[in-house]
Short mmCIF file of C-alpha atoms in Angstrom, two decimals:
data_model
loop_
_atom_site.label_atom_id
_atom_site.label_comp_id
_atom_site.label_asym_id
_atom_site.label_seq_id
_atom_site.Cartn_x
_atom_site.Cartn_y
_atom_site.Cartn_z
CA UNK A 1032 127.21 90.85 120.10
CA UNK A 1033 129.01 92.65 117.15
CA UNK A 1034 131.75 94.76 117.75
CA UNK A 1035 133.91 97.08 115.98
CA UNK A 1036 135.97 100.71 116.23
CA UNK A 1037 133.24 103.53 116.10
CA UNK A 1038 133.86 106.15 113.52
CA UNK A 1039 132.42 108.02 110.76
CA UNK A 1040 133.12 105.19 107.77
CA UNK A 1041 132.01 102.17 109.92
CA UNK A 1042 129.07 103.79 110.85
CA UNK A 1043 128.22 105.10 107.13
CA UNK A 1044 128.68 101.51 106.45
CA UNK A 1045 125.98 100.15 108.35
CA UNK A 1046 122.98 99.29 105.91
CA UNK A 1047 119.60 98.81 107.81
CA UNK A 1048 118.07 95.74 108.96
CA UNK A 1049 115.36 93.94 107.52
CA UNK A 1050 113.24 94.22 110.83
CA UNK A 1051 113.58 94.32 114.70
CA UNK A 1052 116.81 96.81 115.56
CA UNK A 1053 120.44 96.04 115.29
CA UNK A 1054 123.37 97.68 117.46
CA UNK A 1055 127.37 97.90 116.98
CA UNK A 1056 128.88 98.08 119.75
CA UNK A 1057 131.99 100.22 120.13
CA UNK A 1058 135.63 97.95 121.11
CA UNK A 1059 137.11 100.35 123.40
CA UNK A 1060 134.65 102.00 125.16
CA UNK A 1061 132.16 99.33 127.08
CA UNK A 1062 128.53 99.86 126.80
CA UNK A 1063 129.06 102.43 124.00
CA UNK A 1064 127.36 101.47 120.61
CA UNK A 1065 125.28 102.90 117.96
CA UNK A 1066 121.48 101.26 116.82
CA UNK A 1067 120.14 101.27 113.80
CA UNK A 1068 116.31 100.77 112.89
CA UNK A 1069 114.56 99.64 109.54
CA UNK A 1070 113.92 103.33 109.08
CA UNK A 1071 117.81 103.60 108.75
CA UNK A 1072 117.70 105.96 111.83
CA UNK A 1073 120.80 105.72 113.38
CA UNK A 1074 121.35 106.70 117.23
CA UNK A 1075 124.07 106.59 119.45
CA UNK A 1076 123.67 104.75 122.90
CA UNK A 1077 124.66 103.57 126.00
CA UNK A 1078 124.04 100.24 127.76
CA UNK A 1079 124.87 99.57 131.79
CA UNK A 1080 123.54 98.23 135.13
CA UNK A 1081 122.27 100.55 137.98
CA UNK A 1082 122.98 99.97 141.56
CA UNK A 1083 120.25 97.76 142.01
CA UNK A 1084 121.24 95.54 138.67
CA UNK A 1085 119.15 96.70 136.49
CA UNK A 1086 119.79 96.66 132.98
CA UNK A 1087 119.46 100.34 130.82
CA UNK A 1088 120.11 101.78 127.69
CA UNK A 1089 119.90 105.68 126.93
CA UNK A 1090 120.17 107.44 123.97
CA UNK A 1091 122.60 109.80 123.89
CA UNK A 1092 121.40 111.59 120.11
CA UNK A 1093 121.01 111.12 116.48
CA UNK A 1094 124.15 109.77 114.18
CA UNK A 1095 124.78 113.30 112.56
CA UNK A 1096 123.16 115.78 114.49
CA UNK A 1097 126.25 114.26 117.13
CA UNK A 1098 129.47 113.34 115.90
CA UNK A 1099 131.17 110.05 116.79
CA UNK A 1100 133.44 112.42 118.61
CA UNK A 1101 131.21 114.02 120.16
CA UNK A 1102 128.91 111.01 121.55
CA UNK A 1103 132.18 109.26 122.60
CA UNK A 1104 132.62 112.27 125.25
CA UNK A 1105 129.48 112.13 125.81
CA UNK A 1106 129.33 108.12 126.58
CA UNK A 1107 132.65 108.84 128.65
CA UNK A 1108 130.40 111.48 130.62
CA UNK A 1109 127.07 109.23 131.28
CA UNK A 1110 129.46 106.11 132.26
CA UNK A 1111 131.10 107.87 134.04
CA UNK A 1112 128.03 108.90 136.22
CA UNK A 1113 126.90 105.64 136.45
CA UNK A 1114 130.39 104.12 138.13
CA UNK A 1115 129.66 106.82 140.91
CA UNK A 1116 126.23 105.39 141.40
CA UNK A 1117 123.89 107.94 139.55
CA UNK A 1118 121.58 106.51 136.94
CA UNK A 1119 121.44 108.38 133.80
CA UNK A 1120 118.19 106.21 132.83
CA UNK A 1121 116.28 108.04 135.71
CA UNK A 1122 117.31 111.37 134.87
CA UNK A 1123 116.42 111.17 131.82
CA UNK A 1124 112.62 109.93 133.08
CA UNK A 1125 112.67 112.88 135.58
CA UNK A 1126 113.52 115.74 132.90
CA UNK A 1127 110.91 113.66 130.22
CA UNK A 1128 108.16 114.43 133.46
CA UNK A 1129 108.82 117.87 132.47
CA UNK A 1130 108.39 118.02 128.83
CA UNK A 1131 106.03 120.11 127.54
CA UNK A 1132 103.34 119.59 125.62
CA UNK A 1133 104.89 120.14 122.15
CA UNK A 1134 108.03 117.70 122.74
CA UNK A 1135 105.84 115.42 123.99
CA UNK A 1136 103.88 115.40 120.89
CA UNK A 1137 107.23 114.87 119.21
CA UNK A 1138 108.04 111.89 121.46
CA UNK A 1139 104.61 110.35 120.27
CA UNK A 1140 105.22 110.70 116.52
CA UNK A 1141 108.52 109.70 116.36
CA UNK A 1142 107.99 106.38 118.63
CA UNK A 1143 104.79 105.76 116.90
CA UNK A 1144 106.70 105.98 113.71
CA UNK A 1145 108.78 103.34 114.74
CA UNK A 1146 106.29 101.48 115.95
CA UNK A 1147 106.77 101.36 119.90
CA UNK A 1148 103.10 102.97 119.86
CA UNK A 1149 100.05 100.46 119.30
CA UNK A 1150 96.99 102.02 118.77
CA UNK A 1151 93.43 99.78 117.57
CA UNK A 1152 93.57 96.07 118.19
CA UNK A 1153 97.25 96.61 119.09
CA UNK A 1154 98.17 97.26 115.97
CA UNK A 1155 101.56 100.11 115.00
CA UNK A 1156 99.23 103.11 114.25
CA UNK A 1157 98.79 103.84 110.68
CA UNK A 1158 101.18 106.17 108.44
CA UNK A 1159 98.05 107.50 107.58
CA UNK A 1160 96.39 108.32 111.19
CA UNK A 1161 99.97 109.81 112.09
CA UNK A 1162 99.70 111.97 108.96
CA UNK A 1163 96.87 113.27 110.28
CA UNK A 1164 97.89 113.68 114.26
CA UNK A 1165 100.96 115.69 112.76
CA UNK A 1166 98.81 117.99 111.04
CA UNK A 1167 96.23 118.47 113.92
CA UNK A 1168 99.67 118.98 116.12
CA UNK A 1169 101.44 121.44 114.28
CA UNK A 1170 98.21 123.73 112.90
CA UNK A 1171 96.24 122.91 115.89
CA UNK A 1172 97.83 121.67 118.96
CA UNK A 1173 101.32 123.33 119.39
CA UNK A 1174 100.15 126.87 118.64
CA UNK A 1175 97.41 127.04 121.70
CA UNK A 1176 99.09 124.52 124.15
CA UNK A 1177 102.62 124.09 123.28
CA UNK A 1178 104.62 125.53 125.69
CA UNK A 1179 102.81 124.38 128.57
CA UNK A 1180 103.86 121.47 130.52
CA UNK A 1181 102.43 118.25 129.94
CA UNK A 1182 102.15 117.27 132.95
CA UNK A 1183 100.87 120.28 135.04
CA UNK A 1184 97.58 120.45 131.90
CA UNK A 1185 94.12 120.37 133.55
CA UNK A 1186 90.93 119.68 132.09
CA UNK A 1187 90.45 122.92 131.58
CA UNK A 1188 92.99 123.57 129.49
CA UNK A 1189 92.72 121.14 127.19
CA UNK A 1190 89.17 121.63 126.86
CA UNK A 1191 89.60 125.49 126.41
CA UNK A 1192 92.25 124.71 123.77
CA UNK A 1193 88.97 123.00 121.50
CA UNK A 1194 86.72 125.54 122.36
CA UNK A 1195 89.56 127.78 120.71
CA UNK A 1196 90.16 125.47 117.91
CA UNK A 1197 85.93 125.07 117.11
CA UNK A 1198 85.62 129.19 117.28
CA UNK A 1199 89.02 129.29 113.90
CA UNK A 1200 91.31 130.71 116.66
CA UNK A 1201 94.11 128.18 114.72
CA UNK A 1202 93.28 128.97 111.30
CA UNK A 1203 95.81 129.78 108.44
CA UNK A 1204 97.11 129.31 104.57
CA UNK A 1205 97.36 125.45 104.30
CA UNK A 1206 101.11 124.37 103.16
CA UNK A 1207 102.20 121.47 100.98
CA UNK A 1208 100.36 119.94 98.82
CA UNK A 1209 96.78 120.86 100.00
CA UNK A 1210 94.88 124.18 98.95
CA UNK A 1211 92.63 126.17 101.35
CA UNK A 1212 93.01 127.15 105.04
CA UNK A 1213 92.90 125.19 107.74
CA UNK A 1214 89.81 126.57 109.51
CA UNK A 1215 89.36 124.81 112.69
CA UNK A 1216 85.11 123.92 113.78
CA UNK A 1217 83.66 121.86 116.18
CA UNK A 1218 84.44 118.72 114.11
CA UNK A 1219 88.14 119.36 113.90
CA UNK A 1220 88.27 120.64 117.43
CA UNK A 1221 86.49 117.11 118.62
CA UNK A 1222 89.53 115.44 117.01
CA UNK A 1223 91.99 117.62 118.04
CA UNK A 1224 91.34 116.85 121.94
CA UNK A 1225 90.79 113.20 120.80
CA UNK A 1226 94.72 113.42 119.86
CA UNK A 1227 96.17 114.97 122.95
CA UNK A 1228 94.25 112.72 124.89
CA UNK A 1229 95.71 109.45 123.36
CA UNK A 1230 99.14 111.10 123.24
CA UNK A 1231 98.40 111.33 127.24
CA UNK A 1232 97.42 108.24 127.58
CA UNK A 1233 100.45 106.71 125.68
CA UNK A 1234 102.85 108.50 127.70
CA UNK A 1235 101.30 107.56 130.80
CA UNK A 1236 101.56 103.78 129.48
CA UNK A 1237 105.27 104.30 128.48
CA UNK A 1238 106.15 105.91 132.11
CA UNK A 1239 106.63 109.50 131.07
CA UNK A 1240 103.92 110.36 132.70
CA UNK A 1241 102.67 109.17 136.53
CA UNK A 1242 99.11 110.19 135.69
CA UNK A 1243 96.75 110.97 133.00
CA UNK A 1244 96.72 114.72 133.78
CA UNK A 1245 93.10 115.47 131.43
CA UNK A 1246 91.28 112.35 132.03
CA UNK A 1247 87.66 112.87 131.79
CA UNK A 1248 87.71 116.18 129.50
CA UNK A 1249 84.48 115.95 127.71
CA UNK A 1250 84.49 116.45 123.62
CA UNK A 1251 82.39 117.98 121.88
CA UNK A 1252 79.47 116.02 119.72
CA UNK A 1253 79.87 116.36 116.44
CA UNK A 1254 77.36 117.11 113.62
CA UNK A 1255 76.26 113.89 112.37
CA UNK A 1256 76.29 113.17 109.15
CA UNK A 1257 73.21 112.17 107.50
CA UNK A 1258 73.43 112.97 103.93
CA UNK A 1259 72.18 110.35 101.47
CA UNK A 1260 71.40 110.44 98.08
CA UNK A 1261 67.23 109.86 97.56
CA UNK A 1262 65.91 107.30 94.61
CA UNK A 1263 65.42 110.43 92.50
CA UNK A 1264 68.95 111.76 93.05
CA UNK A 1265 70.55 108.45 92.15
CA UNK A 1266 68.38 108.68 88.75
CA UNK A 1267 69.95 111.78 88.22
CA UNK A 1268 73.46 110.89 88.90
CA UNK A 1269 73.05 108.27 86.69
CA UNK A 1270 72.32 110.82 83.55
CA UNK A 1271 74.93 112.67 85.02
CA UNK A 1272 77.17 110.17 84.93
CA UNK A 1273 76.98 109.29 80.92
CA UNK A 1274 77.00 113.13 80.15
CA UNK A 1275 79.75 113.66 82.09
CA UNK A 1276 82.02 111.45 80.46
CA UNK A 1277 80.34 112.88 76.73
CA UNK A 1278 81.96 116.19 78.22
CA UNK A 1279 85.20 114.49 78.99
CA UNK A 1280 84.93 113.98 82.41
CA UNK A 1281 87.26 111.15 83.33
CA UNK A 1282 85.86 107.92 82.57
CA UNK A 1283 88.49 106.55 85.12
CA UNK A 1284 86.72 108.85 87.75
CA UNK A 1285 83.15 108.39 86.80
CA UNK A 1286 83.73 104.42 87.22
CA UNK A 1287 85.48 104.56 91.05
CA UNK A 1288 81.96 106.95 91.66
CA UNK A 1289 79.84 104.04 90.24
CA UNK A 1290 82.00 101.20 91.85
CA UNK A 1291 81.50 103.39 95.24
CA UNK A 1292 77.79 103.60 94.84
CA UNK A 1293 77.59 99.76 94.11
CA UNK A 1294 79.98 98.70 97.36
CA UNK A 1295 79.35 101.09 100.25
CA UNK A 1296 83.29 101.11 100.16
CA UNK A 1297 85.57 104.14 101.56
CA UNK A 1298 86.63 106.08 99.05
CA UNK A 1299 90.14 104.80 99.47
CA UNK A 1300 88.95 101.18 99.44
CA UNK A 1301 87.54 102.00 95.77
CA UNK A 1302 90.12 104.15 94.45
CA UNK A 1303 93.11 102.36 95.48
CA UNK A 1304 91.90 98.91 94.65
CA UNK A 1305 94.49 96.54 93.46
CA UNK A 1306 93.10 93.51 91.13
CA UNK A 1307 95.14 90.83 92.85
CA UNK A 1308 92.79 91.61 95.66
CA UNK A 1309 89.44 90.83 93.67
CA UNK A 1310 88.08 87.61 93.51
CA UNK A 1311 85.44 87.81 90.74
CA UNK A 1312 84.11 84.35 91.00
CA UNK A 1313 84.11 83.94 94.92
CA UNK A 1314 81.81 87.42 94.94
CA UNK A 1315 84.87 89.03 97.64
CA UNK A 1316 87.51 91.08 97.20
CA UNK A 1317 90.21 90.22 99.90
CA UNK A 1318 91.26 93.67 101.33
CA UNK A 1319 94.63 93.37 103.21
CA UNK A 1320 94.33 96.63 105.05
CA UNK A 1321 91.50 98.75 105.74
CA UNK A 1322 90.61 101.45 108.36
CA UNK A 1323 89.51 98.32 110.59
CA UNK A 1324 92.15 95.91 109.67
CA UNK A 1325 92.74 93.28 106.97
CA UNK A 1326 89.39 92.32 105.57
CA UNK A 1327 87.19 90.11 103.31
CA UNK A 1328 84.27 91.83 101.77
CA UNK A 1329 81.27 90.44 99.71
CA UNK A 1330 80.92 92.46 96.26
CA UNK A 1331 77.88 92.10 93.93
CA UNK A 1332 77.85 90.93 89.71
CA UNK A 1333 77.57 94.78 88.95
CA UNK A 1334 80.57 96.18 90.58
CA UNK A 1335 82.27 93.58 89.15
CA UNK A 1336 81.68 94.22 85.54
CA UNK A 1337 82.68 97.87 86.64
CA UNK A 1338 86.17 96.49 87.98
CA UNK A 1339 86.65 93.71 84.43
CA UNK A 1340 85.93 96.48 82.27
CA UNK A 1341 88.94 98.79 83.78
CA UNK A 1342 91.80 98.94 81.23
CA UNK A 1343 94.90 96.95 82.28
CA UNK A 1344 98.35 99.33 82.31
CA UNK A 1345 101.29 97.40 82.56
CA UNK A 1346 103.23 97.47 85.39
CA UNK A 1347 100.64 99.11 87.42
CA UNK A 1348 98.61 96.92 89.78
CA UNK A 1349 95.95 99.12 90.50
CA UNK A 1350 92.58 98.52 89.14
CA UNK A 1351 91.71 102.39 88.50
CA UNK A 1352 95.20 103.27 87.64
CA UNK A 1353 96.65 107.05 87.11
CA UNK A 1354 96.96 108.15 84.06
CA UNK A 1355 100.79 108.76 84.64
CA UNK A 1356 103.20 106.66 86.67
CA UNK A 1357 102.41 103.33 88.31
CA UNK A 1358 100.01 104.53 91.21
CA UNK A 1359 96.34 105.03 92.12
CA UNK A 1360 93.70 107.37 90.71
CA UNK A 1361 93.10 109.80 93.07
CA UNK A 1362 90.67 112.56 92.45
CA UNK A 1363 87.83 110.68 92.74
CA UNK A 1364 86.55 113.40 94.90
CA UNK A 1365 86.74 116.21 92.24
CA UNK A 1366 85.27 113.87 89.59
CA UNK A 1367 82.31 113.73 91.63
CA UNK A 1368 81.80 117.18 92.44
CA UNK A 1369 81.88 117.67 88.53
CA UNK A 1370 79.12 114.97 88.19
CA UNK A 1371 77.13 116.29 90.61
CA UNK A 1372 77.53 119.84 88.99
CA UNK A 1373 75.99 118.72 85.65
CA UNK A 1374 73.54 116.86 87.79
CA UNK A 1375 72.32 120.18 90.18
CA UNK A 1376 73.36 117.86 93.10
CA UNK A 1377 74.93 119.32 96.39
CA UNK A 1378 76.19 118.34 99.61
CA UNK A 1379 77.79 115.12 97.96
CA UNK A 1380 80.88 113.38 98.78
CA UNK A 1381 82.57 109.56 98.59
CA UNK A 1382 81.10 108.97 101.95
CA UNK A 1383 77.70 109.96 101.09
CA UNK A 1384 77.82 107.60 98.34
CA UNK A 1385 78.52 105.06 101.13
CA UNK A 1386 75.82 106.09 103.11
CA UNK A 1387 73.75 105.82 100.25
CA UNK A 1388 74.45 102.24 99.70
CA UNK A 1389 73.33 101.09 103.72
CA UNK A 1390 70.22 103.32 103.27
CA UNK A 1391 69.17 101.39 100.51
CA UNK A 1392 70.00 98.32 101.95
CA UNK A 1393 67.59 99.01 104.87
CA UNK A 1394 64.87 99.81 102.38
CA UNK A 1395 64.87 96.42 101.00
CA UNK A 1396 64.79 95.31 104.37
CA UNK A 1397 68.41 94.29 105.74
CA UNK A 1398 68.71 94.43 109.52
CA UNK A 1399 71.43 97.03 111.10
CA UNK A 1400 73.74 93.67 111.97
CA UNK A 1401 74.30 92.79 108.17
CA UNK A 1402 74.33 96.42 106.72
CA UNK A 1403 77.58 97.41 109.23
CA UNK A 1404 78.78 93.62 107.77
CA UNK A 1405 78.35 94.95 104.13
CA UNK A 1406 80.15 98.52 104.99
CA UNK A 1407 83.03 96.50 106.71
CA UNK A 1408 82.41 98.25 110.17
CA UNK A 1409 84.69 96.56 113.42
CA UNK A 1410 83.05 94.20 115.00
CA UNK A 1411 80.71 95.83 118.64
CA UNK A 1412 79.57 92.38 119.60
CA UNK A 1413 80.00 88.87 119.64
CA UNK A 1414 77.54 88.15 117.65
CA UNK A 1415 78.37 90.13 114.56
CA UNK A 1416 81.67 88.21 114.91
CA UNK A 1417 79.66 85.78 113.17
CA UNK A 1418 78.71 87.40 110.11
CA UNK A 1419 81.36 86.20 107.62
CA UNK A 1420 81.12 86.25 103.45
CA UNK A 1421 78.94 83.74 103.38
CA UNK A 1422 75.84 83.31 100.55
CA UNK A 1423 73.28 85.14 102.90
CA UNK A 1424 75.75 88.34 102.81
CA UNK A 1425 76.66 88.16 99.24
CA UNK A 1426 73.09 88.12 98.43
CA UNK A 1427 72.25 90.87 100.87
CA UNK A 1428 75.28 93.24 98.67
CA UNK A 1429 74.33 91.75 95.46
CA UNK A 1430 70.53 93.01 96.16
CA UNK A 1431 71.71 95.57 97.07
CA UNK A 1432 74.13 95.96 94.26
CA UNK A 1433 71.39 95.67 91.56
CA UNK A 1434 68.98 97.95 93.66
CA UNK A 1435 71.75 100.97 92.70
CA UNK A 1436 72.58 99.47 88.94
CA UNK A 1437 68.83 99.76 87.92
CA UNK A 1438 68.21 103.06 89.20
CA UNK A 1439 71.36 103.97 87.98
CA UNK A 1440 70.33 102.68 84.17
CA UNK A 1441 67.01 104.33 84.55
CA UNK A 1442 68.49 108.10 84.92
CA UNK A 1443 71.11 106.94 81.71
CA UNK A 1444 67.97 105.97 79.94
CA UNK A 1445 66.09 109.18 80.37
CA UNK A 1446 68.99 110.92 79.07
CA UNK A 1447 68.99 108.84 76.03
CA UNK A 1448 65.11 109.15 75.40
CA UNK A 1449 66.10 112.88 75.59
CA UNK A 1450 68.47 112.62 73.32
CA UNK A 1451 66.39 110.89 71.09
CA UNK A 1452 63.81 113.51 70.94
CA UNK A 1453 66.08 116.08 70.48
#
């Protein structure tokens, strides 16, 4: 257990570990010490037996919002309770059971964020997913439901707080990086209760809370989304595509749209693809995180010509790389809109173009089991845990595949017969 004098310079020193947590422990005062996390968050804490032997650590606050000074009174304080019996530990559980809503969210993020929280196949929750609670939180969440106290919500109130959320009641001015407003609807408002539900339910599991105070509020069903693109309107993307990119349209774009169409991948699947990943002569590429966890997924001859024909940029191991720095492309999603523009197409998006692909695998006859095995859904059965990248799926994607390819060449054909005539 390492040891040393607690002050400004030795704790500046402290570089963080690789994984897991480490802790310094002050020499002078016992049970005093300061842990620091991968993050490089650095907290001060104390460490001591109750009456009844048990063993608990507290934190006392943040290295820099509290001096060393200042948690070293502080320590001297909460020790000092516990010699005289009391049990800082429990007090702090008992003013937790009164946080309200908004701290509580805060409490979520932040041990989520260090990954205390496991959320699908008890897995740490996804930067990602979290990105996307904090948002729903602090535009959503914290402005209708804040200040009340978590544990004294009711059904009703949570389920008011969507009904406010669906009807815009939250909506303002988007800041960052995002244009827009945030506008609230019945989708968003779905999610919204979705996330103050789970946040519940975590601190219930984590002993903050002694009961699930909402359990049962009912969300509201969400407009499904059907859009797919119809035989005709892949012809016409497929003009669209090879005019586009005669009007400068970014070819980098215009390929993650055709390697979307070919795949039935997410659009972050496709656009973020890195070619270590691909496998062009197994027929896979070998996906080590997706929204359903690390995956292997069957790709057909035509997306693959799609991916070999991408320019290589040194140093960057994407396979559509940006056109500056070493990232990603990542505007997939206004490429498309600009496709679909020249090609009088509406209501498209990346995950239409996904829906597109299982809709035509169903017309050539693929049962429901193989087409969620193609799209990379999770597994709701045992027997779909049997559907691995074997030769039956790779043919199913690679007929699949070369369904999309020829329509797609027949639209780029017309255009060039047009031409022609011209």
């Amino acid at each position: 257990m390492p040891t040393a004098k607690l002050n400004k310079r030795t704790i500046d020193a402290l570089k963080p570990p690789a994984e897991k947590q480490f802790v310094l422990w002050d020499n002078e005062i016992r049970g005093f010490g300061i842990r620091v996390l991968p993050s490089g968050l650095k907290t001060f804490i104390i460490q001591y037996r109750n009456a009844e032997g048990i063993k608990r650590r507290v934190n006392l606050g943040r290295f820099g919002v509290l001096t060393v000074d200042q948690a070293r009174d502080l320590a001297k304080i909460k020790l000092g309770a516990v010699a005289s019996g009391e049990d800082p530990a429990e007090d702090a559980r008992r003013a937790r059971n009164e946080m309200n809503v908004s701290e509580l969210c805060e409490w979520y993020l932040t041990e989520a964020r260090a990954g205390r929280i496991l959320g699908r196949r008890n897995r740490p929750i996804k930067e990602s997913s979290l990105a996307m609670d904090e948002s729903r939180i602090r535009t959503h969440i914290n402005p209708l439901i804040g200040k009340r106290i978590a544990r004294h919500l009711t059904i009703a109130d949570v389920e008011a707080m969507q009904d406010d959320v669906a009807k815009g009641k939250t909506g303002k001015p988007r800041t960052g990086g995002r244009g827009g407003k945030a506008t609230g609807g019945r989708g968003v408002a779905a999610r919204c209760l979705t996330t103050i539900q789970a946040i519940l339910g975590h601190a219930k599991h984590k002993g903050l809370l002694a009961e699930h105070p909402t359990k049962g509020a009912k969300k509201l069903a969400g407009n499904k989304r059907t859009r797919r693109l119809s035989v005709a309107e892949i012809e016409t993307l497929g003009k669209a595509m090879v005019y586009a990119e005669q009007q400068g349209v970014s070819p980098t774009g215009i390929a993650v749209i055709r390697l979307l169409l070919l795949t039935g991948y997410r659009r972050e699947e496709g656009q973020a693809m890195q070619r270590e990943w691909v496998n062009p002569m197994g027929g896979f590429v070998a996906f080590p995180d997706t929204k359903t966890g690390e995956q292997v997924r069957a790709i057909g001859p035509e997306a693959i010509k799609v991916i070999v024909a991408q320019p290589r940029i040194a140093g960057n191991p994407y396979v559509f790389a940006a056109t500056t720095g070493d990232g990603p492309f990542t505007a997939v999603s206004a490429c498309l809109q600009r496709v679909c523009g020249f090609a009088g197409i509406t209501g498209v998006t990346p995950h239409v173009l996904r829906h597109t692909f299982a809709s035509i695998a169903a017309e050539l006859g693929f049962s429901e089991l193989t087409i969620r095995a193609m799209l990379g859904h999770a597994s709701q059965n045992v027997t779909q845990d049997y559907i691995h990248v074997d030769e039956a799926l790779k043919l199913a994607v690679r007929r699949t595949s070369d369904e999309i390819a020829k329509l797609l060449a027949q639209g780029a054909a017309k255009l060039d017969r047009l031409r022609l005539v011209a």
